[in-house]
Coordinates of N, CA and C in Angstrom, one line a residue:
M1 N 18.6 -8.8 23.0 CA 19.2 -10.0 22.4 C 18.9 -9.9 20.9
K2 N 20.0 -10.1 20.1 CA 19.9 -10.0 18.7 C 19.3 -11.3 18.1
R3 N 18.3 -11.2 17.3 CA 17.6 -12.3 16.7 C 17.8 -12.4 15.2
A4 N 17.6 -13.6 14.7 CA 17.7 -13.8 13.3 C 16.7 -12.9 12.6
P5 N 17.1 -12.3 11.4 CA 16.3 -11.3 10.7 C 14.9 -11.8 10.5
T6 N 14.7 -13.1 10.1 CA 13.3 -13.6 9.9 C 12.5 -13.6 11.2
R7 N 13.1 -13.9 12.3 CA 12.3 -13.9 13.5 C 12.0 -12.5 14.0
Q8 N 13.0 -11.6 13.8 CA 12.7 -10.2 14.1 C 11.6 -9.6 13.2
K9 N 11.6 -10.0 12.0 CA 10.6 -9.6 11.0 C 9.2 -10.1 11.5
L10 N 9.2 -11.3 11.9 CA 7.9 -11.9 12.4 C 7.4 -11.1 13.6
L11 N 8.3 -10.7 14.5 CA 7.9 -9.9 15.7 C 7.3 -8.6 15.2
N12 N 8.0 -8.0 14.3 CA 7.6 -6.6 13.8 C 6.3 -6.7 13.2
I13 N 6.0 -7.7 12.4 CA 4.7 -7.9 11.7 C 3.6 -8.0 12.7
L14 N 3.8 -8.9 13.7 CA 2.7 -9.1 14.7 C 2.6 -7.9 15.6
K15 N 3.6 -7.1 15.8 CA 3.5 -5.9 16.5 C 2.5 -4.9 15.8
K16 N 2.7 -4.9 14.5 CA 1.9 -3.9 13.7 C 0.5 -4.5 13.5
E17 N 0.4 -5.7 13.1 CA -0.9 -6.3 12.7 C -1.8 -6.9 13.8
H18 N -1.2 -7.1 15.0 CA -1.9 -7.6 16.2 C -1.9 -9.1 16.1
D19 N -2.8 -9.7 15.2 CA -2.8 -11.1 15.1 C -3.1 -11.5 13.6
L20 N -2.5 -12.6 13.2 CA -2.6 -13.0 11.8 C -2.6 -14.5 11.7
T21 N -3.3 -15.0 10.6 CA -3.2 -16.4 10.3 C -1.9 -16.6 9.6
I22 N -1.6 -17.9 9.3 CA -0.3 -18.2 8.6 C -0.4 -17.6 7.2
D23 N -1.6 -17.6 6.6 CA -1.7 -17.0 5.2 C -1.4 -15.5 5.3
G24 N -1.9 -14.8 6.3 CA -1.6 -13.4 6.4 C -0.2 -13.1 6.7
I25 N 0.5 -14.0 7.5 CA 1.9 -13.8 7.7 C 2.7 -14.0 6.4
M26 N 2.3 -15.0 5.6 CA 3.1 -15.4 4.4 C 3.1 -14.3 3.4
E27 N 2.1 -13.3 3.5 CA 2.1 -12.2 2.5 C 3.3 -11.3 2.7
Y28 N 4.0 -11.4 3.8 CA 5.2 -10.6 4.0 C 6.5 -11.3 3.7
F29 N 6.4 -12.6 3.3 CA 7.6 -13.4 3.1 C 7.7 -14.0 1.7
T30 N 8.9 -14.2 1.2 CA 9.1 -14.9 -0.1 C 9.7 -16.2 0.2
I31 N 10.2 -16.5 1.4 CA 10.7 -17.8 1.7 C 9.6 -18.8 1.9
S32 N 9.9 -20.1 2.0 CA 8.8 -21.1 2.0 C 8.0 -21.1 3.4
E33 N 6.8 -21.6 3.3 CA 5.9 -21.6 4.5 C 6.6 -22.5 5.5
I34 N 7.2 -23.6 5.1 CA 7.8 -24.5 6.1 C 8.9 -23.8 6.9
A35 N 9.7 -22.9 6.2 CA 10.7 -22.2 6.9 C 10.1 -21.2 7.9
V36 N 9.1 -20.5 7.4 CA 8.4 -19.5 8.3 C 7.8 -20.2 9.5
R37 N 7.2 -21.3 9.3 CA 6.6 -22.1 10.4 C 7.7 -22.5 11.4
R38 N 8.9 -22.8 10.9 CA 10.0 -23.2 11.8 C 10.3 -22.0 12.7
H39 N 10.4 -20.8 12.2 CA 10.7 -19.6 13.0 C 9.6 -19.3 13.9
I40 N 8.4 -19.5 13.5 CA 7.2 -19.3 14.4 C 7.3 -20.2 15.6
H41 N 7.6 -21.5 15.3 CA 7.7 -22.5 16.4 C 8.8 -22.1 17.4
E42 N 9.9 -21.6 16.9 CA 11.0 -21.2 17.8 C 10.6 -20.0 18.7
L43 N 9.8 -19.0 18.1 CA 9.4 -17.9 18.9 C 8.3 -18.3 19.9
E44 N 7.5 -19.3 19.5 CA 6.6 -19.8 20.5 C 7.3 -20.5 21.7
N45 N 8.3 -21.2 21.4 CA 9.1 -21.9 22.4 C 9.8 -20.8 23.3
Q46 N 10.1 -19.7 22.8 CA 10.7 -18.6 23.6 C 9.7 -17.8 24.3
G47 N 8.4 -18.1 24.1 CA 7.4 -17.4 24.8 C 7.1 -16.0 24.3
L48 N 7.5 -15.7 23.1 CA 7.3 -14.4 22.5 C 6.1 -14.2 21.7
I49 N 5.6 -15.3 21.1 CA 4.3 -15.3 20.4 C 3.5 -16.5 20.9
K50 N 2.2 -16.4 20.7 CA 1.3 -17.5 21.0 C 0.3 -17.8 19.9
R51 N -0.2 -19.0 19.9 CA -1.1 -19.4 18.8 C -2.5 -19.5 19.4
N52 N -3.5 -18.9 18.7 CA -4.9 -18.9 19.2 C -5.7 -19.9 18.3
T53 N -6.5 -20.7 18.8 CA -7.4 -21.6 18.1 C -8.8 -20.9 17.9
I54 N -9.1 -20.7 16.6 CA -10.4 -20.1 16.3 C -11.4 -21.1 15.7
K55 N -12.4 -21.4 16.5 CA -13.4 -22.4 16.1 C -14.4 -21.8 15.2
Q56 N -14.9 -22.6 14.2 CA -15.9 -22.2 13.3 C -17.1 -23.1 13.4
K57 N -18.3 -22.5 13.1 CA -19.5 -23.4 13.1 C -19.4 -24.5 12.0
I58 N -18.8 -24.1 10.9 CA -18.7 -25.1 9.8 C -17.2 -25.2 9.5
G59 N -16.7 -26.4 9.3 CA -15.3 -26.5 8.9 C -14.4 -26.6 10.1
R60 N -13.1 -26.9 9.8 CA -12.1 -27.1 10.9 C -11.7 -25.8 11.5
P61 N -11.3 -25.8 12.7 CA -10.7 -24.6 13.3 C -9.5 -24.1 12.6
Y62 N -9.2 -22.8 12.8 CA -7.9 -22.3 12.2 C -7.2 -21.6 13.3
Y63 N -6.0 -21.2 13.0 CA -5.1 -20.6 14.0 C -4.7 -19.2 13.6
T64 N -4.5 -18.3 14.7 CA -3.9 -17.0 14.5 C -2.8 -16.9 15.4
Y65 N -1.9 -16.0 15.1 CA -0.7 -15.8 16.0 C -0.6 -14.3 16.4
E66 N -0.2 -14.1 17.7 CA 0.0 -12.8 18.2 C 1.1 -12.8 19.2
L67 N 1.6 -11.6 19.5 CA 2.6 -11.4 20.5 C 2.1 -11.7 21.9
T68 N 3.0 -12.3 22.7 CA 2.7 -12.4 24.2 C 3.1 -11.1 24.8
V69 N 2.8 -10.9 26.1 CA 3.3 -9.8 26.9 C 4.8 -9.7 26.8
E70 N 5.5 -10.8 26.9 CA 7.0 -10.8 26.7 C 7.4 -10.4 25.3
G71 N 6.6 -10.8 24.3 CA 6.9 -10.4 23.0 C 6.8 -8.9 22.8
H72 N 5.8 -8.3 23.4 CA 5.7 -6.9 23.3 C 6.8 -6.2 24.0
S73 N 7.3 -6.8 25.1 CA 8.4 -6.2 25.9 C 9.7 -6.2 25.2
T74 N 9.8 -6.9 24.0 CA 11.1 -6.9 23.3 C 11.3 -5.6 22.5
F75 N 10.3 -4.8 22.4 CA 10.4 -3.6 21.7 C 10.8 -2.5 22.7
P76 N 11.4 -1.4 22.1 CA 11.9 -0.3 23.0 C 10.7 0.2 24.0
N77 N 11.0 0.2 25.2 CA 10.0 0.7 26.2 C 10.7 1.2 27.5
Q78 N 9.9 1.8 28.3 CA 10.3 2.3 29.6 C 9.3 1.8 30.6
Y79 N 9.1 0.5 30.6 CA 8.1 -0.1 31.5 C 8.6 -0.3 32.9
D80 N 9.8 0.1 33.2 CA 10.2 0.1 34.6 C 9.2 0.8 35.5
K81 N 9.0 0.3 36.7 CA 8.1 0.9 37.6 C 8.5 2.2 38.2
L82 N 9.9 2.5 38.2 CA 10.4 3.6 38.9 C 9.8 4.9 38.5
P83 N 9.8 5.3 37.2 CA 9.2 6.6 36.8 C 7.8 6.8 37.3
V84 N 7.0 5.8 37.2 CA 5.6 6.0 37.7 C 5.6 6.2 39.2
E85 N 6.4 5.4 39.9 CA 6.4 5.4 41.4 C 6.9 6.8 41.8
L86 N 7.9 7.4 41.1 CA 8.4 8.7 41.5 C 7.4 9.8 41.3
L87 N 6.6 9.6 40.2 CA 5.5 10.6 40.0 C 4.5 10.5 41.0
K88 N 4.1 9.3 41.4 CA 3.1 9.1 42.4 C 3.6 9.7 43.8
D89 N 4.9 9.5 44.1 CA 5.5 10.0 45.3 C 5.4 11.5 45.3
L90 N 5.8 12.1 44.1 CA 5.7 13.6 44.0 C 4.3 14.1 44.2
E91 N 3.3 13.4 43.6 CA 1.9 13.8 43.8 C 1.5 13.7 45.2
E92 N 1.9 12.7 45.9 CA 1.6 12.5 47.3 C 2.2 13.6 48.2
L93 N 3.4 14.0 47.9 CA 4.2 14.9 48.7 C 3.8 16.4 48.4
Q94 N 3.6 16.7 47.1 CA 3.4 18.1 46.7 C 2.1 18.3 45.9
G95 N 1.3 17.3 45.7 CA 0.0 17.5 45.0 C 0.1 17.3 43.5
S96 N -1.1 17.2 42.9 CA -1.1 16.9 41.4 C -0.6 18.0 40.6
A97 N -0.6 19.3 41.1 CA -0.1 20.4 40.3 C 1.4 20.3 40.1
A98 N 2.1 19.7 41.0 CA 3.5 19.5 40.9 C 3.8 18.5 39.8
V99 N 3.0 17.4 39.7 CA 3.2 16.4 38.7 C 2.9 17.1 37.3
N100 N 1.8 17.9 37.3 CA 1.4 18.5 36.0 C 2.6 19.4 35.5
Q101 N 3.2 20.2 36.4 CA 4.3 21.1 36.0 C 5.5 20.3 35.5
L102 N 5.7 19.2 36.2 CA 6.8 18.3 35.8 C 6.6 17.8 34.4
L103 N 5.4 17.3 34.1 CA 5.1 16.8 32.7 C 5.1 17.9 31.7
I104 N 4.7 19.1 32.1 CA 4.8 20.2 31.2 C 6.2 20.5 30.9
R105 N 7.1 20.5 31.8 CA 8.5 20.7 31.6 C 9.0 19.7 30.6
R106 N 8.6 18.4 30.7 CA 9.0 17.4 29.8 C 8.5 17.7 28.4
M107 N 7.3 18.2 28.3 CA 6.7 18.6 27.0 C 7.5 19.7 26.4
E108 N 7.9 20.7 27.1 CA 8.6 21.8 26.6 C 10.0 21.3 26.1
R109 N 10.6 20.4 26.8 CA 11.9 19.8 26.4 C 11.7 19.1 25.1
E110 N 10.7 18.3 25.0 CA 10.4 17.5 23.7 C 10.2 18.5 22.6
K111 N 9.4 19.5 22.8 CA 9.2 20.5 21.7 C 10.4 21.2 21.3
A112 N 11.3 21.6 22.2 CA 12.5 22.2 21.9 C 13.4 21.3 21.1
Y113 N 13.4 20.0 21.4 CA 14.3 19.1 20.7 C 13.8 19.0 19.2
F114 N 12.5 18.9 19.1 CA 11.9 18.8 17.7 C 12.3 20.1 16.9
E115 N 12.1 21.2 17.5 CA 12.4 22.5 16.8 C 13.9 22.6 16.5
M116 N 14.8 22.0 17.3 CA 16.2 22.1 17.0 C 16.5 21.1 15.9
E117 N 15.9 19.9 15.8 CA 16.3 18.9 14.9 C 15.6 19.1 13.5
I118 N 14.4 19.7 13.5 CA 13.6 19.8 12.2 C 14.1 21.0 11.5
K119 N 14.5 20.8 10.2 CA 15.0 21.9 9.4 C 14.0 22.3 8.3
A120 N 13.1 21.5 8.0 CA 12.2 21.7 6.8 C 11.1 22.6 7.2
D121 N 10.7 23.5 6.2 CA 9.5 24.3 6.3 C 8.4 23.6 5.5
N122 N 8.7 22.9 4.5 CA 7.8 22.2 3.6 C 7.0 21.2 4.4
F123 N 5.7 21.2 4.3 CA 4.8 20.3 5.0 C 5.2 18.8 4.9
D124 N 5.3 18.3 3.7 CA 5.6 16.9 3.5 C 7.0 16.5 4.1
Q125 N 8.0 17.4 3.9 CA 9.3 17.1 4.5 C 9.3 17.2 6.0
R126 N 8.5 18.1 6.5 CA 8.4 18.2 8.0 C 7.7 17.0 8.6
I127 N 6.7 16.4 7.9 CA 6.1 15.2 8.4 C 7.1 14.1 8.4
A128 N 7.9 14.0 7.4 CA 8.9 12.9 7.3 C 10.0 13.1 8.4
E129 N 10.4 14.3 8.7 CA 11.4 14.5 9.8 C 10.8 14.1 11.1
V130 N 9.6 14.5 11.4 CA 9.0 14.2 12.7 C 8.8 12.7 12.8
A131 N 8.4 12.0 11.8 CA 8.3 10.6 11.8 C 9.6 9.9 12.1
K132 N 10.6 10.4 11.4 CA 12.0 9.8 11.6 C 12.4 10.0 13.1
I133 N 12.2 11.2 13.7 CA 12.7 11.4 15.0 C 11.9 10.5 16.0
Q134 N 10.6 10.4 15.8 CA 9.8 9.5 16.6 C 10.2 8.0 16.5
D135 N 10.5 7.6 15.3 CA 10.9 6.3 15.0 C 12.2 6.0 15.7
E136 N 13.1 6.9 15.7 CA 14.4 6.7 16.4 C 14.2 6.6 17.9
K137 N 13.1 7.2 18.4 CA 12.9 7.2 19.8 C 12.1 5.9 20.3
G138 N 11.8 5.1 19.3 CA 11.2 3.8 19.6 C 9.7 3.7 19.4
Y139 N 9.1 4.7 18.7 CA 7.7 4.7 18.5 C 7.2 3.8 17.4
M140 N 8.1 3.3 16.6 CA 7.8 2.4 15.5 C 6.7 3.0 14.6
V141 N 7.1 4.0 13.9 CA 6.2 4.9 13.2 C 6.0 4.5 11.7
E142 N 4.8 4.6 11.2 CA 4.5 4.5 9.8 C 3.7 5.7 9.4
I143 N 3.9 6.3 8.3 CA 3.1 7.4 7.8 C 2.5 7.0 6.4
E144 N 1.3 7.5 6.2 CA 0.6 7.3 4.9 C 0.0 8.6 4.4
K145 N 0.2 8.9 3.2 CA -0.4 10.1 2.6 C -1.8 9.7 2.0
T146 N -2.8 10.5 2.4 CA -4.1 10.3 1.8 C -4.3 10.9 0.5
A147 N -5.4 10.6 -0.2 CA -5.7 11.1 -1.5 C -5.8 12.6 -1.5
E148 N -6.3 13.1 -0.3 CA -6.5 14.6 -0.2 C -5.2 15.3 0.2
G149 N -4.1 14.6 0.4 CA -2.8 15.2 0.7 C -2.5 15.3 2.2
H150 N -3.5 14.8 3.0 CA -3.3 14.8 4.5 C -2.4 13.6 4.8
Y151 N -2.0 13.5 6.1 CA -1.2 12.3 6.5 C -1.8 11.6 7.7
E152 N -1.6 10.3 7.7 CA -1.9 9.4 8.8 C -0.6 9.0 9.4
M153 N -0.4 9.2 10.7 CA 0.8 8.8 11.3 C 0.4 7.8 12.4
K154 N 1.0 6.6 12.3 CA 0.7 5.5 13.3 C 1.9 5.2 14.1
N155 N 1.7 5.1 15.4 CA 2.8 4.7 16.3 C 2.4 3.3 16.8
Y156 N 3.2 2.3 16.5 CA 2.9 0.9 16.9 C 3.5 0.6 18.3
N157 N 4.3 1.4 18.8 CA 4.9 1.2 20.1 C 4.9 2.5 20.8
C158 N 4.6 2.5 22.1 CA 4.7 3.7 23.0 C 5.8 3.4 24.1
P159 N 6.9 4.0 24.0 CA 8.0 3.7 24.9 C 7.7 4.2 26.4
I160 N 6.7 5.1 26.5 CA 6.3 5.6 27.8 C 4.9 5.3 28.2
S161 N 4.4 4.2 27.7 CA 2.9 3.8 27.9 C 2.7 3.6 29.4
N162 N 3.7 3.2 30.2 CA 3.4 3.0 31.6 C 3.1 4.3 32.3
I163 N 3.8 5.4 31.9 CA 3.5 6.7 32.5 C 2.2 7.2 31.9
A164 N 2.0 7.1 30.6 CA 0.8 7.7 29.9 C -0.4 7.0 30.4
S165 N -0.4 5.7 30.7 CA -1.5 5.0 31.2 C -2.0 5.5 32.6
C166 N -1.1 6.0 33.4 CA -1.4 6.6 34.7 C -1.7 8.1 34.6
Y167 N -1.0 8.8 33.7 CA -1.2 10.2 33.6 C -1.5 10.6 32.2
K168 N -2.8 10.7 31.9 CA -3.2 11.0 30.5 C -2.7 12.3 30.0
Q169 N -2.3 13.2 30.9 CA -1.7 14.4 30.4 C -0.6 14.2 29.5
V170 N 0.1 13.1 29.6 CA 1.2 12.9 28.6 C 0.7 12.8 27.2
C171 N -0.4 12.2 27.0 CA -1.0 12.1 25.6 C -1.5 13.5 25.2
D172 N -2.1 14.2 26.1 CA -2.5 15.6 25.8 C -1.3 16.5 25.4
N173 N -0.2 16.3 26.2 CA 1.0 17.1 25.9 C 1.5 16.8 24.5
E174 N 1.5 15.5 24.2 CA 2.0 15.1 22.8 C 1.2 15.8 21.7
K175 N -0.1 15.9 21.9 CA -0.9 16.6 20.9 C -0.6 18.1 20.9
H176 N -0.3 18.6 22.0 CA 0.1 20.0 22.1 C 1.4 20.3 21.3
V177 N 2.3 19.3 21.5 CA 3.6 19.5 20.7 C 3.3 19.4 19.2
F178 N 2.5 18.4 18.8 CA 2.2 18.3 17.4 C 1.5 19.6 16.9
D179 N 0.6 20.1 17.7 CA -0.1 21.3 17.3 C 0.9 22.5 17.1
E180 N 1.9 22.5 17.9 CA 2.9 23.6 17.7 C 3.8 23.3 16.5
L181 N 4.2 22.0 16.3 CA 5.0 21.7 15.1 C 4.3 21.9 13.8
F182 N 3.0 21.7 13.8 CA 2.2 21.9 12.6 C 1.1 23.0 12.9
A183 N 1.6 24.2 13.1 CA 0.8 25.3 13.6 C -0.3 25.6 12.5
E184 N 0.0 25.4 11.3 CA -1.0 25.7 10.2 C -1.9 24.6 9.9
S185 N -1.8 23.5 10.6 CA -2.6 22.3 10.3 C -3.5 22.0 11.5
E186 N -4.4 21.0 11.2 CA -5.3 20.5 12.2 C -4.7 19.1 12.6
V187 N -4.5 18.8 13.8 CA -3.9 17.6 14.3 C -5.0 16.8 15.0
I188 N -5.4 15.6 14.6 CA -6.6 14.9 15.1 C -6.2 13.5 15.6
P189 N -6.3 13.3 16.9 CA -6.0 11.9 17.4 C -7.1 11.0 17.1
R190 N -6.8 9.8 16.6 CA -7.9 8.8 16.2 C -7.9 7.6 17.1
S191 N -6.7 7.2 17.6 CA -6.7 6.0 18.5 C -5.5 6.1 19.4
C192 N -5.5 5.3 20.4 CA -4.4 5.5 21.4 C -4.1 4.1 22.1
I193 N -2.8 3.8 22.2 CA -2.4 2.5 22.8 C -2.9 2.4 24.2
T194 N -2.9 3.6 25.0 CA -3.3 3.5 26.4 C -4.8 3.3 26.5
N195 N -5.5 3.4 25.5 CA -7.0 3.1 25.5 C -7.2 1.7 25.1
G196 N -6.2 0.9 24.8 CA -6.4 -0.5 24.4 C -6.3 -0.7 22.9
D197 N -6.0 0.4 22.1 CA -5.9 0.2 20.7 C -4.5 -0.4 20.3
N198 N -4.4 -0.9 19.1 CA -3.2 -1.5 18.7 C -2.1 -0.5 18.4
F199 N -2.5 0.7 18.1 CA -1.5 1.7 17.8 C -2.2 3.1 18.1
C200 N -1.3 4.1 18.2 CA -1.7 5.5 18.3 C -1.8 6.0 16.8
K201 N -2.9 6.7 16.5 CA -3.0 7.2 15.1 C -3.4 8.7 15.2
W202 N -2.6 9.4 14.4 CA -2.8 10.9 14.3 C -3.1 11.2 12.8
I203 N -4.1 12.0 12.6 CA -4.4 12.6 11.3 C -3.8 14.1 11.3
I204 N -2.9 14.3 10.4 CA -2.4 15.7 10.3 C -2.8 16.2 9.0
R205 N -3.7 17.2 9.0 CA -4.3 17.7 7.8 C -3.3 18.7 7.1
R206 N -3.3 18.7 5.8 CA -2.5 19.6 5.0 C -3.0 21.0 5.2
P207 N -2.1 22.0 5.4 CA -2.6 23.4 5.6 C -3.2 23.9 4.3
N208 N -4.2 24.8 4.5 CA -4.8 25.4 3.3 C -3.7 26.3 2.6
E209 N -3.6 26.1 1.3 CA -2.6 26.9 0.6 C -3.2 27.9 -0.3

């Protein structure tokens, strides 16, 4: 369902930042606080965000806002039960090795797609192209260059988290793909959505030149 730009922006902000006070939310807007609160109220009515009351020992309580489960589900995902059920059926019928082989086949297909789409040899441009591809696939990617010239890549959404939560090999395979794409670099996973983190974070170190 298409939403007003301000409401979609609110959902995007809370997807990235997890939970925020109204002051934290207002840092992202130039419109009035009254207008933003009106949009927040509408999203609360739709069941997409919820308000948490934070009590303090001294002073009045304050509120933070975060996405509900339904709010998270508005982002690209493959939460349908069927893929996991099929993998579990395959495991029951033919054993875990068959599932591993199937996931390896998917990994090889992903790697081949990256290699076909990525044109750059330059490290910085290659990072940008990988981020763009992942973002188009629904991973909600942000990249940040460190002072040392390395990159932090964050994925705020995992379109296949239902599968990855049951079969951790999916995350291992993703690292293998990144290792292949950045063969001269060290790729270091720092956080993972399937472990309960708010985002998946990768450190991709600049190759020694």
